[in-house]
JSON list of C-alpha atoms in Angstrom, two decimals:
[
{"chain": "T", "resi": 351, "resn": "LYS", "atom": "CA", "xyz": [71.44, -46.30, 15.41]},
{"chain": "T", "resi": 352, "resn": "PRO", "atom": "CA", "xyz": [70.10, -42.95, 14.18]},
{"chain": "T", "resi": 353, "resn": "LEU", "atom": "CA", "xyz": [71.74, -43.53, 10.78]},
{"chain": "T", "resi": 354, "resn": "LEU", "atom": "CA", "xyz": [69.70, -46.71, 10.27]},
{"chain": "T", "resi": 355, "resn": "ARG", "atom": "CA", "xyz": [66.23, -45.22, 10.69]},
{"chain": "T", "resi": 356, "resn": "ARG", "atom": "CA", "xyz": [65.36, -45.04, 6.99]},
{"chain": "T", "resi": 357, "resn": "ILE", "atom": "CA", "xyz": [65.72, -48.64, 5.84]},
{"chain": "T", "resi": 358, "resn": "GLN", "atom": "CA", "xyz": [64.70, -49.50, 2.28]},
{"chain": "T", "resi": 359, "resn": "CYS", "atom": "CA", "xyz": [65.74, -53.16, 1.97]},
{"chain": "T", "resi": 360, "resn": "LEU", "atom": "CA", "xyz": [67.26, -56.06, 3.90]},
{"chain": "T", "resi": 361, "resn": "TYR", "atom": "CA", "xyz": [69.18, -59.15, 2.81]},
{"chain": "T", "resi": 362, "resn": "THR", "atom": "CA", "xyz": [70.81, -62.01, 4.72]},
{"chain": "T", "resi": 363, "resn": "ASP", "atom": "CA", "xyz": [73.97, -63.19, 2.96]},
{"chain": "T", "resi": 364, "resn": "SER", "atom": "CA", "xyz": [75.44, -66.69, 2.84]},
{"chain": "T", "resi": 365, "resn": "LYS", "atom": "CA", "xyz": [77.62, -65.95, 5.90]},
{"chain": "T", "resi": 366, "resn": "GLY", "atom": "CA", "xyz": [74.56, -65.07, 7.96]},
{"chain": "T", "resi": 367, "resn": "ASP", "atom": "CA", "xyz": [75.29, -61.34, 8.03]},
{"chain": "T", "resi": 368, "resn": "LEU", "atom": "CA", "xyz": [72.35, -58.98, 7.70]},
{"chain": "T", "resi": 369, "resn": "LEU", "atom": "CA", "xyz": [72.86, -56.38, 4.97]},
{"chain": "T", "resi": 370, "resn": "ILE", "atom": "CA", "xyz": [70.86, -53.20, 5.42]},
{"chain": "T", "resi": 371, "resn": "GLY", "atom": "CA", "xyz": [70.11, -50.84, 2.55]},
{"chain": "T", "resi": 372, "resn": "THR", "atom": "CA", "xyz": [69.20, -47.35, 3.69]},
{"chain": "T", "resi": 373, "resn": "GLU", "atom": "CA", "xyz": [67.83, -44.21, 2.14]},
{"chain": "T", "resi": 374, "resn": "LEU", "atom": "CA", "xyz": [70.71, -41.76, 1.61]},
{"chain": "T", "resi": 375, "resn": "ASN", "atom": "CA", "xyz": [73.04, -43.48, 4.06]},
{"chain": "T", "resi": 376, "resn": "GLY", "atom": "CA", "xyz": [74.44, -46.38, 2.08]},
{"chain": "T", "resi": 377, "resn": "LEU", "atom": "CA", "xyz": [74.82, -50.07, 2.83]},
{"chain": "T", "resi": 378, "resn": "TRP", "atom": "CA", "xyz": [75.44, -51.45, 6.30]},
{"chain": "T", "resi": 379, "resn": "ARG", "atom": "CA", "xyz": [76.43, -54.88, 7.60]},
{"chain": "T", "resi": 380, "resn": "TYR", "atom": "CA", "xyz": [75.17, -56.31, 10.88]},
{"chain": "T", "resi": 381, "resn": "HIS", "atom": "CA", "xyz": [77.66, -58.93, 12.14]},
{"chain": "T", "resi": 382, "resn": "LYS", "atom": "CA", "xyz": [78.09, -60.29, 15.67]},
{"chain": "T", "resi": 383, "resn": "ASN", "atom": "CA", "xyz": [75.91, -57.63, 17.31]},
{"chain": "T", "resi": 384, "resn": "SER", "atom": "CA", "xyz": [77.59, -54.67, 15.61]},
{"chain": "T", "resi": 385, "resn": "PHE", "atom": "CA", "xyz": [76.76, -52.41, 12.66]},
{"chain": "T", "resi": 386, "resn": "THR", "atom": "CA", "xyz": [79.44, -51.48, 10.12]},
{"chain": "T", "resi": 387, "resn": "PRO", "atom": "CA", "xyz": [79.00, -49.25, 7.07]},
{"chain": "T", "resi": 388, "resn": "VAL", "atom": "CA", "xyz": [80.25, -50.58, 3.75]},
{"chain": "T", "resi": 389, "resn": "GLU", "atom": "CA", "xyz": [82.85, -48.10, 2.48]},
{"chain": "T", "resi": 390, "resn": "GLY", "atom": "CA", "xyz": [82.07, -45.96, -0.52]},
{"chain": "T", "resi": 391, "resn": "GLY", "atom": "CA", "xyz": [78.33, -45.86, 0.02]},
{"chain": "T", "resi": 392, "resn": "LYS", "atom": "CA", "xyz": [77.90, -42.66, 2.00]},
{"chain": "T", "resi": 393, "resn": "ASN", "atom": "CA", "xyz": [74.81, -40.73, 0.86]},
{"chain": "T", "resi": 394, "resn": "LEU", "atom": "CA", "xyz": [73.68, -43.59, -1.43]},
{"chain": "T", "resi": 395, "resn": "SER", "atom": "CA", "xyz": [70.12, -44.89, -1.38]},
{"chain": "T", "resi": 396, "resn": "ILE", "atom": "CA", "xyz": [69.95, -48.67, -1.77]},
{"chain": "T", "resi": 397, "resn": "ASP", "atom": "CA", "xyz": [67.03, -50.01, -3.82]},
{"chain": "T", "resi": 398, "resn": "GLY", "atom": "CA", "xyz": [67.98, -53.70, -3.92]},
{"chain": "T", "resi": 399, "resn": "ILE", "atom": "CA", "xyz": [70.52, -56.20, -2.55]},
{"chain": "T", "resi": 400, "resn": "SER", "atom": "CA", "xyz": [71.45, -59.69, -3.76]},
{"chain": "T", "resi": 401, "resn": "GLU", "atom": "CA", "xyz": [74.35, -62.14, -3.65]},
{"chain": "T", "resi": 402, "resn": "ASP", "atom": "CA", "xyz": [75.83, -64.19, -6.49]},
{"chain": "T", "resi": 403, "resn": "ALA", "atom": "CA", "xyz": [77.07, -67.79, -6.45]},
{"chain": "T", "resi": 404, "resn": "ASP", "atom": "CA", "xyz": [80.60, -66.63, -5.59]},
{"chain": "T", "resi": 405, "resn": "GLY", "atom": "CA", "xyz": [79.40, -64.73, -2.51]},
{"chain": "T", "resi": 406, "resn": "THR", "atom": "CA", "xyz": [79.73, -61.27, -4.08]},
{"chain": "T", "resi": 407, "resn": "VAL", "atom": "CA", "xyz": [77.04, -58.87, -2.84]},
{"chain": "T", "resi": 408, "resn": "TRP", "atom": "CA", "xyz": [75.41, -56.63, -5.47]},
{"chain": "T", "resi": 409, "resn": "ILE", "atom": "CA", "xyz": [73.33, -53.52, -4.89]},
{"chain": "T", "resi": 410, "resn": "ALA", "atom": "CA", "xyz": [71.01, -51.39, -7.01]},
{"chain": "T", "resi": 411, "resn": "THR", "atom": "CA", "xyz": [71.10, -47.61, -6.49]},
{"chain": "T", "resi": 412, "resn": "PRO", "atom": "CA", "xyz": [69.91, -44.46, -8.27]},
{"chain": "T", "resi": 413, "resn": "PHE", "atom": "CA", "xyz": [73.54, -44.05, -9.38]},
{"chain": "T", "resi": 414, "resn": "GLY", "atom": "CA", "xyz": [73.87, -47.50, -10.91]},
{"chain": "T", "resi": 415, "resn": "CYS", "atom": "CA", "xyz": [74.84, -51.01, -9.89]},
{"chain": "T", "resi": 416, "resn": "PHE", "atom": "CA", "xyz": [77.64, -51.67, -7.41]},
{"chain": "T", "resi": 417, "resn": "TYR", "atom": "CA", "xyz": [79.24, -54.71, -5.79]},
{"chain": "T", "resi": 418, "resn": "VAL", "atom": "CA", "xyz": [81.03, -55.18, -2.47]},
{"chain": "T", "resi": 419, "resn": "GLY", "atom": "CA", "xyz": [84.68, -55.96, -3.15]},
{"chain": "T", "resi": 420, "resn": "LYS", "atom": "CA", "xyz": [87.91, -56.25, -1.20]},
{"chain": "T", "resi": 421, "resn": "GLY", "atom": "CA", "xyz": [88.13, -54.36, 2.04]},
{"chain": "T", "resi": 422, "resn": "ASN", "atom": "CA", "xyz": [84.34, -54.22, 2.43]},
{"chain": "T", "resi": 423, "resn": "LYS", "atom": "CA", "xyz": [84.23, -51.44, -0.20]},
{"chain": "T", "resi": 424, "resn": "LEU", "atom": "CA", "xyz": [81.71, -50.64, -2.92]},
{"chain": "T", "resi": 425, "resn": "PHE", "atom": "CA", "xyz": [82.79, -50.70, -6.56]},
{"chain": "T", "resi": 426, "resn": "ARG", "atom": "CA", "xyz": [80.60, -49.77, -9.52]},
{"chain": "T", "resi": 427, "resn": "ALA", "atom": "CA", "xyz": [80.21, -52.39, -12.24]},
{"chain": "T", "resi": 428, "resn": "GLU", "atom": "CA", "xyz": [81.85, -50.94, -15.34]},
{"chain": "T", "resi": 429, "resn": "GLY", "atom": "CA", "xyz": [79.29, -49.03, -17.42]},
{"chain": "T", "resi": 430, "resn": "ALA", "atom": "CA", "xyz": [76.45, -49.61, -14.91]},
{"chain": "T", "resi": 431, "resn": "THR", "atom": "CA", "xyz": [75.45, -45.97, -14.39]},
{"chain": "T", "resi": 432, "resn": "ALA", "atom": "CA", "xyz": [71.68, -46.13, -15.09]},
{"chain": "T", "resi": 433, "resn": "PHE", "atom": "CA", "xyz": [69.22, -45.71, -12.21]},
{"chain": "T", "resi": 434, "resn": "ALA", "atom": "CA", "xyz": [68.90, -49.28, -10.87]},
{"chain": "T", "resi": 435, "resn": "PHE", "atom": "CA", "xyz": [65.89, -50.61, -8.99]},
{"chain": "T", "resi": 436, "resn": "SER", "atom": "CA", "xyz": [66.84, -54.28, -8.66]},
{"chain": "T", "resi": 437, "resn": "VAL", "atom": "CA", "xyz": [69.66, -56.80, -9.15]},
{"chain": "T", "resi": 438, "resn": "LEU", "atom": "CA", "xyz": [69.42, -60.52, -9.89]},
{"chain": "T", "resi": 439, "resn": "PRO", "atom": "CA", "xyz": [72.57, -62.65, -10.11]},
{"chain": "T", "resi": 440, "resn": "VAL", "atom": "CA", "xyz": [72.29, -65.59, -12.52]},
{"chain": "T", "resi": 441, "resn": "GLY", "atom": "CA", "xyz": [75.20, -67.98, -12.74]},
{"chain": "T", "resi": 442, "resn": "ARG", "atom": "CA", "xyz": [78.70, -67.33, -11.49]},
{"chain": "T", "resi": 443, "resn": "ASP", "atom": "CA", "xyz": [79.54, -64.13, -13.36]},
{"chain": "T", "resi": 444, "resn": "SER", "atom": "CA", "xyz": [76.28, -62.68, -14.69]},
{"chain": "T", "resi": 445, "resn": "VAL", "atom": "CA", "xyz": [73.87, -60.22, -13.10]},
{"chain": "T", "resi": 446, "resn": "PHE", "atom": "CA", "xyz": [70.63, -58.78, -14.49]},
{"chain": "T", "resi": 447, "resn": "ILE", "atom": "CA", "xyz": [69.82, -55.21, -13.48]},
{"chain": "T", "resi": 448, "resn": "GLY", "atom": "CA", "xyz": [66.34, -53.70, -13.56]},
{"chain": "T", "resi": 449, "resn": "THR", "atom": "CA", "xyz": [66.83, -50.05, -14.55]},
{"chain": "T", "resi": 450, "resn": "HIS", "atom": "CA", "xyz": [64.70, -47.01, -15.37]},
{"chain": "T", "resi": 451, "resn": "ASP", "atom": "CA", "xyz": [65.47, -47.76, -19.02]},
{"chain": "T", "resi": 452, "resn": "GLY", "atom": "CA", "xyz": [64.83, -51.50, -19.30]},
{"chain": "T", "resi": 453, "resn": "LEU", "atom": "CA", "xyz": [66.89, -54.56, -18.47]},
{"chain": "T", "resi": 454, "resn": "ALA", "atom": "CA", "xyz": [70.69, -54.54, -18.38]},
{"chain": "T", "resi": 455, "resn": "LEU", "atom": "CA", "xyz": [73.16, -57.42, -18.13]},
{"chain": "T", "resi": 456, "resn": "VAL", "atom": "CA", "xyz": [76.50, -57.37, -16.34]},
{"chain": "T", "resi": 457, "resn": "VAL", "atom": "CA", "xyz": [79.05, -60.09, -17.10]},
{"chain": "T", "resi": 458, "resn": "SER", "atom": "CA", "xyz": [82.42, -60.20, -15.31]},
{"chain": "T", "resi": 459, "resn": "LYS", "atom": "CA", "xyz": [81.55, -56.92, -13.57]},
{"chain": "T", "resi": 460, "resn": "ARG", "atom": "CA", "xyz": [80.93, -54.89, -16.75]},
{"chain": "T", "resi": 461, "resn": "VAL", "atom": "CA", "xyz": [77.77, -54.01, -18.65]},
{"chain": "T", "resi": 462, "resn": "VAL", "atom": "CA", "xyz": [77.21, -55.91, -21.90]},
{"chain": "T", "resi": 463, "resn": "LYS", "atom": "CA", "xyz": [76.62, -53.00, -24.29]},
{"chain": "T", "resi": 464, "resn": "ASP", "atom": "CA", "xyz": [74.75, -54.89, -27.03]},
{"chain": "T", "resi": 465, "resn": "PHE", "atom": "CA", "xyz": [72.34, -56.70, -24.69]},
{"chain": "T", "resi": 466, "resn": "ARG", "atom": "CA", "xyz": [68.67, -55.70, -24.70]},
{"chain": "T", "resi": 467, "resn": "VAL", "atom": "CA", "xyz": [65.17, -57.12, -24.43]},
{"chain": "T", "resi": 468, "resn": "ASP", "atom": "CA", "xyz": [63.20, -54.96, -26.85]},
{"chain": "T", "resi": 469, "resn": "ALA", "atom": "CA", "xyz": [59.82, -55.48, -25.14]},
{"chain": "T", "resi": 470, "resn": "VAL", "atom": "CA", "xyz": [61.04, -53.64, -22.01]},
{"chain": "T", "resi": 471, "resn": "LYS", "atom": "CA", "xyz": [63.63, -51.41, -23.63]},
{"chain": "T", "resi": 472, "resn": "LYS", "atom": "CA", "xyz": [62.17, -48.08, -22.47]},
{"chain": "T", "resi": 473, "resn": "LEU", "atom": "CA", "xyz": [60.36, -49.30, -19.34]},
{"chain": "T", "resi": 474, "resn": "ALA", "atom": "CA", "xyz": [61.28, -48.95, -15.68]},
{"chain": "T", "resi": 475, "resn": "VAL", "atom": "CA", "xyz": [61.97, -52.49, -14.46]},
{"chain": "T", "resi": 476, "resn": "ILE", "atom": "CA", "xyz": [61.34, -52.42, -10.71]},
{"chain": "T", "resi": 477, "resn": "CYS", "atom": "CA", "xyz": [61.77, -56.08, -9.71]},
{"chain": "T", "resi": 478, "resn": "LEU", "atom": "CA", "xyz": [63.11, -59.36, -11.09]},
{"chain": "T", "resi": 479, "resn": "VAL", "atom": "CA", "xyz": [62.87, -63.08, -10.33]},
{"chain": "T", "resi": 480, "resn": "LYS", "atom": "CA", "xyz": [64.13, -66.17, -12.15]},
{"chain": "T", "resi": 481, "resn": "TYR", "atom": "CA", "xyz": [61.78, -69.07, -12.83]},
{"chain": "T", "resi": 482, "resn": "GLY", "atom": "CA", "xyz": [63.52, -71.93, -14.65]},
{"chain": "T", "resi": 483, "resn": "ARG", "atom": "CA", "xyz": [64.38, -70.67, -18.12]},
{"chain": "T", "resi": 484, "resn": "TYR", "atom": "CA", "xyz": [62.17, -67.61, -17.64]},
{"chain": "T", "resi": 485, "resn": "LEU", "atom": "CA", "xyz": [63.00, -64.18, -16.29]},
{"chain": "T", "resi": 486, "resn": "ILE", "atom": "CA", "xyz": [60.01, -62.40, -14.78]},
{"chain": "T", "resi": 487, "resn": "LEU", "atom": "CA", "xyz": [60.08, -58.61, -14.69]},
{"chain": "T", "resi": 488, "resn": "GLY", "atom": "CA", "xyz": [57.79, -56.23, -12.80]},
{"chain": "T", "resi": 489, "resn": "THR", "atom": "CA", "xyz": [57.46, -52.72, -14.25]},
{"chain": "T", "resi": 490, "resn": "ASP", "atom": "CA", "xyz": [56.32, -49.40, -12.86]},
{"chain": "T", "resi": 491, "resn": "ASP", "atom": "CA", "xyz": [53.36, -48.91, -15.20]},
{"chain": "T", "resi": 492, "resn": "ASN", "atom": "CA", "xyz": [53.19, -51.77, -17.71]},
{"chain": "T", "resi": 493, "resn": "GLY", "atom": "CA", "xyz": [52.55, -54.87, -15.61]},
{"chain": "T", "resi": 494, "resn": "VAL", "atom": "CA", "xyz": [54.55, -58.10, -15.61]},
{"chain": "T", "resi": 495, "resn": "TYR", "atom": "CA", "xyz": [56.73, -59.35, -18.47]},
{"chain": "T", "resi": 496, "resn": "ILE", "atom": "CA", "xyz": [57.84, -62.97, -18.76]},
{"chain": "T", "resi": 497, "resn": "TRP", "atom": "CA", "xyz": [60.89, -63.45, -20.96]},
{"chain": "T", "resi": 498, "resn": "ASP", "atom": "CA", "xyz": [61.80, -66.93, -22.19]},
{"chain": "T", "resi": 499, "resn": "LYS", "atom": "CA", "xyz": [65.59, -66.70, -22.30]},
{"chain": "T", "resi": 500, "resn": "LEU", "atom": "CA", "xyz": [65.86, -69.69, -24.66]},
{"chain": "T", "resi": 501, "resn": "SER", "atom": "CA", "xyz": [63.37, -68.65, -27.34]},
{"chain": "T", "resi": 502, "resn": "GLY", "atom": "CA", "xyz": [63.52, -64.89, -26.77]},
{"chain": "T", "resi": 503, "resn": "LYS", "atom": "CA", "xyz": [59.72, -64.70, -26.61]},
{"chain": "T", "resi": 504, "resn": "VAL", "atom": "CA", "xyz": [58.10, -62.22, -24.22]},
{"chain": "T", "resi": 505, "resn": "LYS", "atom": "CA", "xyz": [54.60, -62.38, -22.69]},
{"chain": "T", "resi": 506, "resn": "ASN", "atom": "CA", "xyz": [53.00, -59.37, -20.96]},
{"chain": "T", "resi": 507, "resn": "PHE", "atom": "CA", "xyz": [50.38, -59.53, -18.20]},
{"chain": "T", "resi": 508, "resn": "ASN", "atom": "CA", "xyz": [48.59, -56.29, -17.28]},
{"chain": "T", "resi": 509, "resn": "THR", "atom": "CA", "xyz": [45.22, -55.07, -16.00]},
{"chain": "T", "resi": 510, "resn": "GLY", "atom": "CA", "xyz": [43.65, -56.29, -19.24]},
{"chain": "T", "resi": 511, "resn": "SER", "atom": "CA", "xyz": [44.74, -59.84, -18.45]},
{"chain": "T", "resi": 512, "resn": "GLY", "atom": "CA", "xyz": [43.85, -59.83, -14.75]},
{"chain": "T", "resi": 513, "resn": "LEU", "atom": "CA", "xyz": [46.49, -57.86, -12.83]},
{"chain": "T", "resi": 514, "resn": "ASN", "atom": "CA", "xyz": [45.06, -55.60, -10.11]},
{"chain": "T", "resi": 515, "resn": "SER", "atom": "CA", "xyz": [47.40, -52.79, -11.21]},
{"chain": "T", "resi": 516, "resn": "ASN", "atom": "CA", "xyz": [50.04, -52.22, -13.88]},
{"chain": "T", "resi": 517, "resn": "ALA", "atom": "CA", "xyz": [52.43, -50.93, -11.19]},
{"chain": "T", "resi": 518, "resn": "VAL", "atom": "CA", "xyz": [54.35, -53.98, -9.93]},
{"chain": "T", "resi": 519, "resn": "TYR", "atom": "CA", "xyz": [56.65, -53.30, -6.98]},
{"chain": "T", "resi": 520, "resn": "SER", "atom": "CA", "xyz": [57.72, -56.79, -5.91]},
{"chain": "T", "resi": 521, "resn": "LEU", "atom": "CA", "xyz": [57.89, -60.38, -7.14]},
{"chain": "T", "resi": 522, "resn": "ALA", "atom": "CA", "xyz": [58.43, -63.56, -5.13]},
{"chain": "T", "resi": 523, "resn": "ILE", "atom": "CA", "xyz": [58.24, -67.30, -5.75]},
{"chain": "T", "resi": 524, "resn": "ASP", "atom": "CA", "xyz": [57.06, -69.59, -2.97]},
{"chain": "T", "resi": 525, "resn": "ASP", "atom": "CA", "xyz": [58.01, -73.22, -2.27]},
{"chain": "T", "resi": 526, "resn": "HIS", "atom": "CA", "xyz": [55.12, -74.46, -4.43]},
{"chain": "T", "resi": 527, "resn": "GLY", "atom": "CA", "xyz": [56.25, -72.56, -7.54]},
{"chain": "T", "resi": 528, "resn": "THR", "atom": "CA", "xyz": [53.58, -69.88, -7.28]},
{"chain": "T", "resi": 529, "resn": "ILE", "atom": "CA", "xyz": [54.71, -66.45, -8.43]},
{"chain": "T", "resi": 530, "resn": "TRP", "atom": "CA", "xyz": [53.38, -63.59, -6.31]},
{"chain": "T", "resi": 531, "resn": "ALA", "atom": "CA", "xyz": [53.24, -60.04, -7.64]},
{"chain": "T", "resi": 532, "resn": "GLY", "atom": "CA", "xyz": [52.88, -57.11, -5.26]},
{"chain": "T", "resi": 533, "resn": "THR", "atom": "CA", "xyz": [51.05, -54.39, -7.18]},
{"chain": "T", "resi": 534, "resn": "GLY", "atom": "CA", "xyz": [49.77, -50.88, -6.53]},
{"chain": "T", "resi": 535, "resn": "ARG", "atom": "CA", "xyz": [46.35, -52.40, -5.75]},
{"chain": "T", "resi": 536, "resn": "GLY", "atom": "CA", "xyz": [47.07, -55.61, -3.89]},
{"chain": "T", "resi": 537, "resn": "VAL", "atom": "CA", "xyz": [48.64, -58.98, -4.61]},
{"chain": "T", "resi": 538, "resn": "ASN", "atom": "CA", "xyz": [48.23, -61.20, -7.68]},
{"chain": "T", "resi": 539, "resn": "LYS", "atom": "CA", "xyz": [49.50, -64.70, -8.31]},
{"chain": "T", "resi": 540, "resn": "LEU", "atom": "CA", "xyz": [50.77, -66.22, -11.55]},
{"chain": "T", "resi": 541, "resn": "LEU", "atom": "CA", "xyz": [50.85, -69.97, -12.05]},
{"chain": "T", "resi": 542, "resn": "TYR", "atom": "CA", "xyz": [52.93, -71.97, -14.51]},
{"chain": "T", "resi": 543, "resn": "ASN", "atom": "CA", "xyz": [51.23, -74.84, -16.36]},
{"chain": "T", "resi": 544, "resn": "GLU", "atom": "CA", "xyz": [53.78, -77.52, -17.29]},
{"chain": "T", "resi": 545, "resn": "ASP", "atom": "CA", "xyz": [51.39, -79.27, -19.70]},
{"chain": "T", "resi": 546, "resn": "THR", "atom": "CA", "xyz": [50.89, -76.17, -21.85]},
{"chain": "T", "resi": 547, "resn": "ASP", "atom": "CA", "xyz": [54.28, -74.57, -21.01]},
{"chain": "T", "resi": 548, "resn": "SER", "atom": "CA", "xyz": [52.50, -71.33, -20.23]},
{"chain": "T", "resi": 549, "resn": "PHE", "atom": "CA", "xyz": [51.68, -68.95, -17.39]}
]
């Protein structure tokens, strides 16, 4: 498919369909050997794809955060207009969005206006992962932030504390609980110590 040459991200949903995020050609679904565009995404670049506990697919785009609704169509979450790099569903009706202006929260498909994490308020949050009660955020030029959602405390790791680069483009957690950070100068790992409750 000529339209699927510039692929930016991939995601396999709970039904086994492959979701394909393209550069400037929207979101596509690969199901039973055929490709179908998701309506409403023409000319969109897709930066991130994820699925919530209810099976709703969410995407991050330069024009905000969208979800796939009825009729295989894209709908923008109400108020979610900021440039979005990543989406992370948490729970049945809540989604965190990494934006060019910090972290946003969507509940019941609308942005929570009063929500903010001051430590990353003006930073570009490129990637997100959940680790127990912690939310781990990778930024474009300030390293990794670990936010304890219960206490509200935030810890920052950067080149001064061992990161190869302050530009963090991806985060992943393996089956052993190791957190891997893909940076502008290679890969770092973060480990959680249960005894000291620290990273």
